[in-house]
Amino acid sequence: MTGMPSAATQVLRIVTGSWLNWLLIAAPLSLWLRWQSGVSIWVFATSAISLIPAAGLIGVATEHLARRAGPTLGGFLNATFGNAAELIIAIVALRAHHTAIVKASITGSIIGNLLLVFGLSCFVGGLRNGRQKFNRLSASSATVMLFLATVALVMPALVALISFGSLEAHPAVIDTLSFWSSIVLLGVYAAGLIFAFRSQRDPLRVDPGKAHGASLRAGPAIALLALATAFTAVEAEVLIGALEPAMHGLGMSELFAGVIVVALVGNAAEHYSAVTAASDNEMTLALEISVGSSAQIALMVAPVLVLFSFALGSPMSLVFNAFEITAIGLSVLAVALVSIDGESNWLEGLQLLGVYVILGIAFYLIPMK
Amino acid sequence: MTGMPSAATQVLRIVTGSWLNWLLIAAPLSLWLRWQSGVSIWVFATSAISLIPAAGLIGVATEHLARRAGPTLGGFLNATFGNAAELIIAIVALRAHHTAIVKASITGSIIGNLLLVFGLSCFVGGLRNGRQKFNRLSASSATVMLFLATVALVMPALVALISFGSLEAHPAVIDTLSFWSSIVLLGVYAAGLIFAFRSQRDPLRVDPGKAHGASLRAGPAIALLALATAFTAVEAEVLIGALEPAMHGLGMSELFAGVIVVALVGNAAEHYSAVTAASDNEMTLALEISVGSSAQIALMVAPVLVLFSFALGSPMSLVFNAFEITAIGLSVLAVALVSIDGESNWLEGLQLLGVYVILGIAFYLIPMK
Amino acid sequence: MTGMPSAATQVLRIVTGSWLNWLLIAAPLSLWLRWQSGVSIWVFATSAISLIPAAGLIGVATEHLARRAGPTLGGFLNATFGNAAELIIAIVALRAHHTAIVKASITGSIIGNLLLVFGLSCFVGGLRNGRQKFNRLSASSATVMLFLATVALVMPALVALISFGSLEAHPAVIDTLSFWSSIVLLGVYAAGLIFAFRSQRDPLRVDPGKAHGASLRAGPAIALLALATAFTAVEAEVLIGALEPAMHGLGMSELFAGVIVVALVGNAAEHYSAVTAASDNEMTLALEISVGSSAQIALMVAPVLVLFSFALGSPMSLVFNAFEITAIGLSVLAVALVSIDGESNWLEGLQLLGVYVILGIAFYLIPMK
């Protein structure tokens, strides 16, 4: 019997194990293009492509680390690093004062995970496996969390609109409301983690996933995590830098770029895992990945970004525009209606995709300001 | 043993079989009145009355034809001709440039089927049979379809309102959005038909209804269908022509005329069948007729009318006014809340009727423009 | 064997039986303060405190009377006097022309019962008893009633906003709509009572509560009811009289004073009973007290106040402001989502409390007009 493979071999095996990771070669291409001819639509495209496997690798490294760490710390790690890629891209955009893009990408991540990821899971899974059942408790738990977040996102906009006559108004009172709403959201999110530890049941992710293959030891897992995170940070910087020429080149508004493009890039890994799970008839896992990820963005990523913007000195409020609020509200309701009976089929998946397409067309057609 | 009755006898037996068909004698009256004294409120009333049995006969003829055609083609026929009367009335109104009336009658058909027909079914059925159970899957399936349609109806109005400051604005972008949303709706509707054929289960109508009496042969059924359709087209022309004097005579706005009066006329047949089914304790059938018919109007009739208006050269957008959108959204939510537990009683029926009455009073009181 | 204790002893035993009733000594204090130094923030505080046990005593007296009266008349008494304290405070405020406060306290009672009372019940009950199950039928029945009421509250505001361009507009048509909507609501409420009598099952309160201790005879019960009602009326007068200085002293808007402060005072008794029931693992009872009370306010108290204002000659419309409508709509949806699966846990309770806190912060921050 041979010994354990070396740590480096293991990491390499993980990186080369998924065909998605071949997309990593877009990264040197993006850097070379930028160095050769400055920012352009091609720099945007290549950095966007390279971020897809990067987000996936952060996820894989976190999962390996979480398995080693035991359920309590592991759950915390999964919850914290589960959306690390989105968070990194958003922080880079925030520092470049692309506030509208950041908000749009939060919106896009929420509705994308709900309608596109979950919709595609129901559609693909339903075509392969017929009617699929899933754990209704997972669905209802995540839906309630999402609803709370929707309330937190609606109120600042409503106060701005009704008391000050416009969503553009930005008085101190809106920042105060955004700040305290973020604190409440983070508080509930923390309570959700405590709930998970006490009941050994994550309110957002019931099943931590079966261990596929051998686990990395802690050292290599941390190294992979650090590497993937650094890689993501660099490529996010490149992506955001090339945003302006890409938007002009493709005739996209900031809103469309954030809601559809940036959100798709940051969540590509979730798309892949959820649809794979659904196709293997593990619909509860698909639901937890998609709806749970959505709730994490609303309850953790969004408030962290608000607090971070306060620390930066240029507060980003939680005032989303009317399209974003409507899109989030409708998505939450759509998933609640589809998931409440604990069953899905391909037609329901197609209907969720239909909602996503109509929202996408609307976001594309909304005139630029 | 005597032979089969002749086709003409069979058709005659069907026409004279229901007391509702006695209302057909209002048709010659309406033509005579119009010829004698021009359009008037009486022409409106008599043509409206004659359309009630006409819509019913189209339904009966379609059902006979569908039974002969086998489940696949039959389901398609039922789905297509199920709302033929509404479609014909709307096309006539569209050609007479009554766009506001057409939209209002779409709204009215949706909320009428949800609140009035389903509400009355719960109420009457509940009074006779106590607590009634029904198939929750039928309910949830149709509700999700309706929700998708609601999204398609909300977004164009939202874009118009927020980007252009008013629902009256009518820029090209709104027409584009309406066009593509209609395509998506029809696509999902077509997928619904495919789903029905594959699973032998109509997502909107589970139970095709027991065959009451002998089926017509194909020839007589087609003849009856053609006759009833032609009759409906003529009387719809008379009805729409007499709309203006009727509105002035009764102090109704275009909105009220469309939402309440025209919608009631076009859906009277559904009212009758659904309430009869509920009274016979066949609550699943009543639900399918009412909620399914509502979904058909939103996913098939409305987009077909939009595409038809494009073909006519004067595009009708999917921009409904704020009252209509609110009414549709509230109706869908009300039915979702009532039907989600798979049970109904007369009090729930009364509550749905209460919602309808409040909406009706509001539509009546909204000032004319 | 000794005889029955005298009526006066029994009443005294009830009054001294709960520690809450010690708060009654705040009443003479409030009167003395007012007589000594005129209205002030201290008069407001002491009268508010004294109203908490007064509301509770009306409830206790009603329950004793209801037990004597048998199920039919008893159910009616409970339904009518269940929210007597809120009704009395609101009528006093209405006569003092504090219309905005009255509407705000209706809003506050509805959302307070839904989010704060039910949320605290889920939270405290869940911490003590783990996952708790409750009767889904009770939940769905009250939720549908609340939804109907929400429709009635939304439509007048929508008509005002869209047809007249502002919520401040107050044309006759809005009063007409408010009047008829109130009639519909009271009609459905009356039907709910009939439903309860026929099915021996109150649609809002399934379990009338076990009899704790001996019942008062009718005479003493009526005396206690009359006394507590008179007491409430006097202290309500003192409270409303001291409202202005309290609002200025604490920097509260009329909106915040009504939605949070007055609503808390009027519903303190419900808070106490519901949380106690949840803590004893009687979650169905807690749900009925909180959600049922909310529905009673929307379907009975609010329309009675509208009709009373018409009788006073200065009609109060059902036009709530946009914050109030949003808060009510979101609260109803939140409770529907939490209760639809027939289970609760402390995390869901915390989430409802989170929604309440965010709404509360928003109401506090909304600038005074």
Coordinates of C-alpha atoms in Angstrom, one line a residue, chain B residues 63-272:
Chain B
E63 CA -65.8 19.7 -25.0
H64 CA -67.7 17.3 -27.4
L65 CA -65.0 17.8 -30.0
A66 CA -62.2 17.3 -27.4
R67 CA -63.7 14.0 -26.3
R68 CA -63.7 12.7 -29.8
A69 CA -60.2 14.0 -30.5
G70 CA -58.5 11.9 -27.7
P71 CA -56.6 13.4 -24.8
T72 CA -53.7 15.0 -26.6
L73 CA -55.5 17.0 -29.3
G74 CA -58.5 17.3 -27.0
G75 CA -56.5 19.0 -24.3
F76 CA -55.2 21.4 -26.9
L77 CA -58.7 22.2 -28.2
N78 CA -60.0 22.8 -24.7
A79 CA -57.1 25.1 -23.8
T80 CA -57.4 27.0 -27.0
F81 CA -61.2 27.5 -27.3
G82 CA -61.8 27.6 -23.5
N83 CA -61.7 31.4 -23.6
A84 CA -62.8 31.9 -27.2
A85 CA -65.7 34.2 -26.2
E86 CA -63.4 36.6 -24.3
L87 CA -61.0 36.6 -27.1
I88 CA -63.6 37.4 -29.7
I89 CA -65.1 40.2 -27.7
A90 CA -61.6 41.6 -27.0
I91 CA -60.6 41.5 -30.7
V92 CA -63.7 43.3 -31.7
A93 CA -63.1 45.9 -29.1
L94 CA -59.5 46.2 -30.1
R95 CA -60.4 46.8 -33.7
A96 CA -62.8 49.6 -32.5
H97 CA -59.8 51.2 -30.7
H98 CA -61.3 50.6 -27.3
T99 CA -57.8 49.7 -25.9
A100 CA -58.7 50.7 -22.3
I101 CA -61.8 48.5 -22.3
V102 CA -59.8 45.5 -23.6
K103 CA -57.2 45.8 -20.8
A104 CA -59.9 46.4 -18.3
S105 CA -61.8 43.3 -19.4
I106 CA -58.6 41.2 -19.2
T107 CA -58.2 42.5 -15.6
G108 CA -61.9 41.8 -14.9
S109 CA -61.7 38.3 -16.3
I110 CA -58.7 37.5 -14.1
I111 CA -60.1 38.9 -10.9
G112 CA -63.6 37.8 -11.7
N113 CA -62.6 34.2 -12.1
L114 CA -60.5 34.3 -9.0
L115 CA -62.7 36.2 -6.6
L116 CA -66.2 36.0 -7.9
V117 CA -66.3 32.5 -9.5
F118 CA -64.0 30.8 -7.0
G119 CA -65.5 32.7 -4.1
L120 CA -69.1 31.9 -5.1
S121 CA -68.0 28.2 -5.5
C122 CA -66.5 28.1 -2.0
F123 CA -69.6 29.9 -0.6
V124 CA -72.3 27.9 -2.3
G125 CA -70.4 24.6 -2.0
G126 CA -69.5 25.3 1.6
L127 CA -73.1 26.1 2.6
R128 CA -74.4 22.8 1.0
N129 CA -71.5 20.5 1.8
G130 CA -69.7 21.9 4.8
R131 CA -65.9 21.9 4.7
Q132 CA -64.7 20.9 1.2
K133 CA -61.3 19.5 0.3
F134 CA -59.7 19.9 -3.1
N135 CA -56.5 18.9 -4.9
R136 CA -53.7 21.2 -3.6
L137 CA -51.5 20.5 -6.5
S138 CA -54.0 21.9 -9.0
A139 CA -54.3 25.0 -6.9
S140 CA -50.6 25.6 -6.5
S141 CA -49.8 24.9 -10.1
A142 CA -52.3 27.4 -11.4
T143 CA -51.3 30.0 -8.8
V144 CA -47.7 29.8 -9.9
M145 CA -48.7 30.4 -13.5
L146 CA -50.8 33.3 -12.4
F147 CA -48.0 34.8 -10.5
L148 CA -45.7 34.6 -13.5
A149 CA -48.3 36.4 -15.5
T150 CA -48.6 39.1 -12.8
V151 CA -44.9 39.7 -13.0
A152 CA -45.3 40.1 -16.8
L153 CA -48.1 42.6 -16.2
V154 CA -46.3 44.6 -13.5
M155 CA -42.9 45.2 -15.2
P156 CA -44.0 47.3 -18.2
A157 CA -46.1 49.5 -16.0
L158 CA -43.2 49.9 -13.5
V159 CA -40.8 50.8 -16.3
A160 CA -43.3 53.3 -17.7
L161 CA -44.0 54.8 -14.3
I162 CA -40.4 55.1 -13.0
S163 CA -38.4 55.7 -16.0
F164 CA -40.8 58.0 -17.8
G165 CA -42.7 59.4 -14.8
S166 CA -46.1 58.4 -15.8
L167 CA -48.3 55.5 -16.9
E168 CA -49.6 57.6 -19.8
A169 CA -46.1 57.8 -21.4
H170 CA -45.9 55.4 -24.3
P171 CA -42.3 55.2 -25.5
A172 CA -41.1 52.5 -27.9
V173 CA -39.3 50.7 -25.1
I174 CA -42.6 49.9 -23.4
D175 CA -43.9 48.3 -26.6
T176 CA -40.7 46.3 -26.9
L177 CA -41.0 45.0 -23.3
S178 CA -44.7 44.2 -23.8
F179 CA -43.9 42.3 -27.0
W180 CA -41.2 40.1 -25.5
S181 CA -43.0 39.6 -22.2
S182 CA -46.0 38.3 -24.3
I183 CA -43.6 35.9 -26.2
V184 CA -42.3 34.6 -22.8
L185 CA -45.9 34.1 -21.5
L186 CA -47.0 32.2 -24.6
G187 CA -43.8 30.1 -24.5
V188 CA -44.6 29.1 -20.9
Y189 CA -48.2 28.5 -21.9
A190 CA -47.1 26.2 -24.7
A191 CA -44.7 24.5 -22.3
G192 CA -47.7 24.0 -20.0
L193 CA -49.6 22.2 -22.8
I194 CA -46.6 20.0 -23.5
F195 CA -46.4 19.2 -19.8
A196 CA -50.0 18.2 -19.9
F197 CA -49.5 15.9 -22.8
R198 CA -46.4 14.3 -21.4
S199 CA -47.8 13.7 -17.9
Q200 CA -51.4 13.1 -19.1
R201 CA -52.2 15.8 -16.5
D202 CA -53.2 19.3 -17.5
P203 CA -51.4 21.7 -15.2
L204 CA -54.5 23.9 -15.2
R205 CA -57.3 21.3 -15.5
V206 CA -56.7 17.9 -13.8
D207 CA -60.1 16.4 -14.4
P208 CA -61.5 16.8 -17.9
G209 CA -65.0 16.3 -16.5
K210 CA -67.1 13.2 -16.8
A211 CA -69.0 12.8 -20.0
H212 CA -72.6 13.8 -19.3
G213 CA -74.7 12.2 -22.0
A214 CA -73.7 11.0 -25.5
S215 CA -70.9 12.7 -27.4
L216 CA -71.6 14.6 -30.6
R217 CA -69.8 13.2 -33.6
A218 CA -67.0 15.4 -35.0
G219 CA -69.0 16.9 -37.8
P220 CA -72.0 18.2 -35.8
A221 CA -69.6 19.3 -33.0
I222 CA -67.5 21.4 -35.5
A223 CA -70.7 22.8 -37.0
L224 CA -72.0 23.8 -33.5
L225 CA -68.6 25.4 -32.7
A226 CA -68.6 27.4 -35.9
L227 CA -72.1 28.5 -35.4
A228 CA -71.6 29.6 -31.8
T229 CA -68.4 31.4 -32.7
A230 CA -70.0 33.3 -35.6
F231 CA -72.9 34.2 -33.4
T232 CA -70.5 35.4 -30.7
A233 CA -68.6 37.5 -33.2
V234 CA -71.8 39.2 -34.4
E235 CA -73.2 39.9 -31.0
A236 CA -69.8 41.1 -29.7
E237 CA -69.8 43.6 -32.6
V238 CA -73.3 44.8 -31.5
L239 CA -72.2 45.0 -27.8
I240 CA -69.1 47.0 -28.5
G241 CA -70.9 49.3 -30.8
A242 CA -73.5 50.1 -28.1
L243 CA -70.8 50.6 -25.4
E244 CA -70.6 54.4 -25.5
P245 CA -74.3 55.1 -25.0
A246 CA -74.5 52.4 -22.3
M247 CA -71.6 53.9 -20.4
H248 CA -73.1 57.4 -20.5
G249 CA -76.5 56.1 -19.6
L250 CA -75.3 54.2 -16.5
G251 CA -72.6 56.7 -15.5
M252 CA -69.9 54.0 -15.8
S253 CA -66.3 54.8 -16.6
E254 CA -64.5 52.7 -19.4
L255 CA -62.6 51.1 -16.5
F256 CA -65.8 49.9 -14.7
A257 CA -67.5 48.8 -17.9
G258 CA -64.5 46.7 -18.8
V259 CA -63.5 45.3 -15.4
I260 CA -67.0 44.4 -14.2
V261 CA -69.6 44.4 -17.1
V262 CA -67.7 43.0 -20.1
A263 CA -65.8 40.6 -17.9
L264 CA -69.0 39.2 -16.4
V265 CA -70.6 38.7 -19.8
G266 CA -67.6 36.8 -21.2
N267 CA -67.2 34.5 -18.2
A268 CA -70.8 33.8 -17.3
A269 CA -70.5 30.2 -18.6
E270 CA -67.5 29.5 -16.3
H271 CA -69.5 31.0 -13.4
Y272 CA -72.3 28.6 -14.0

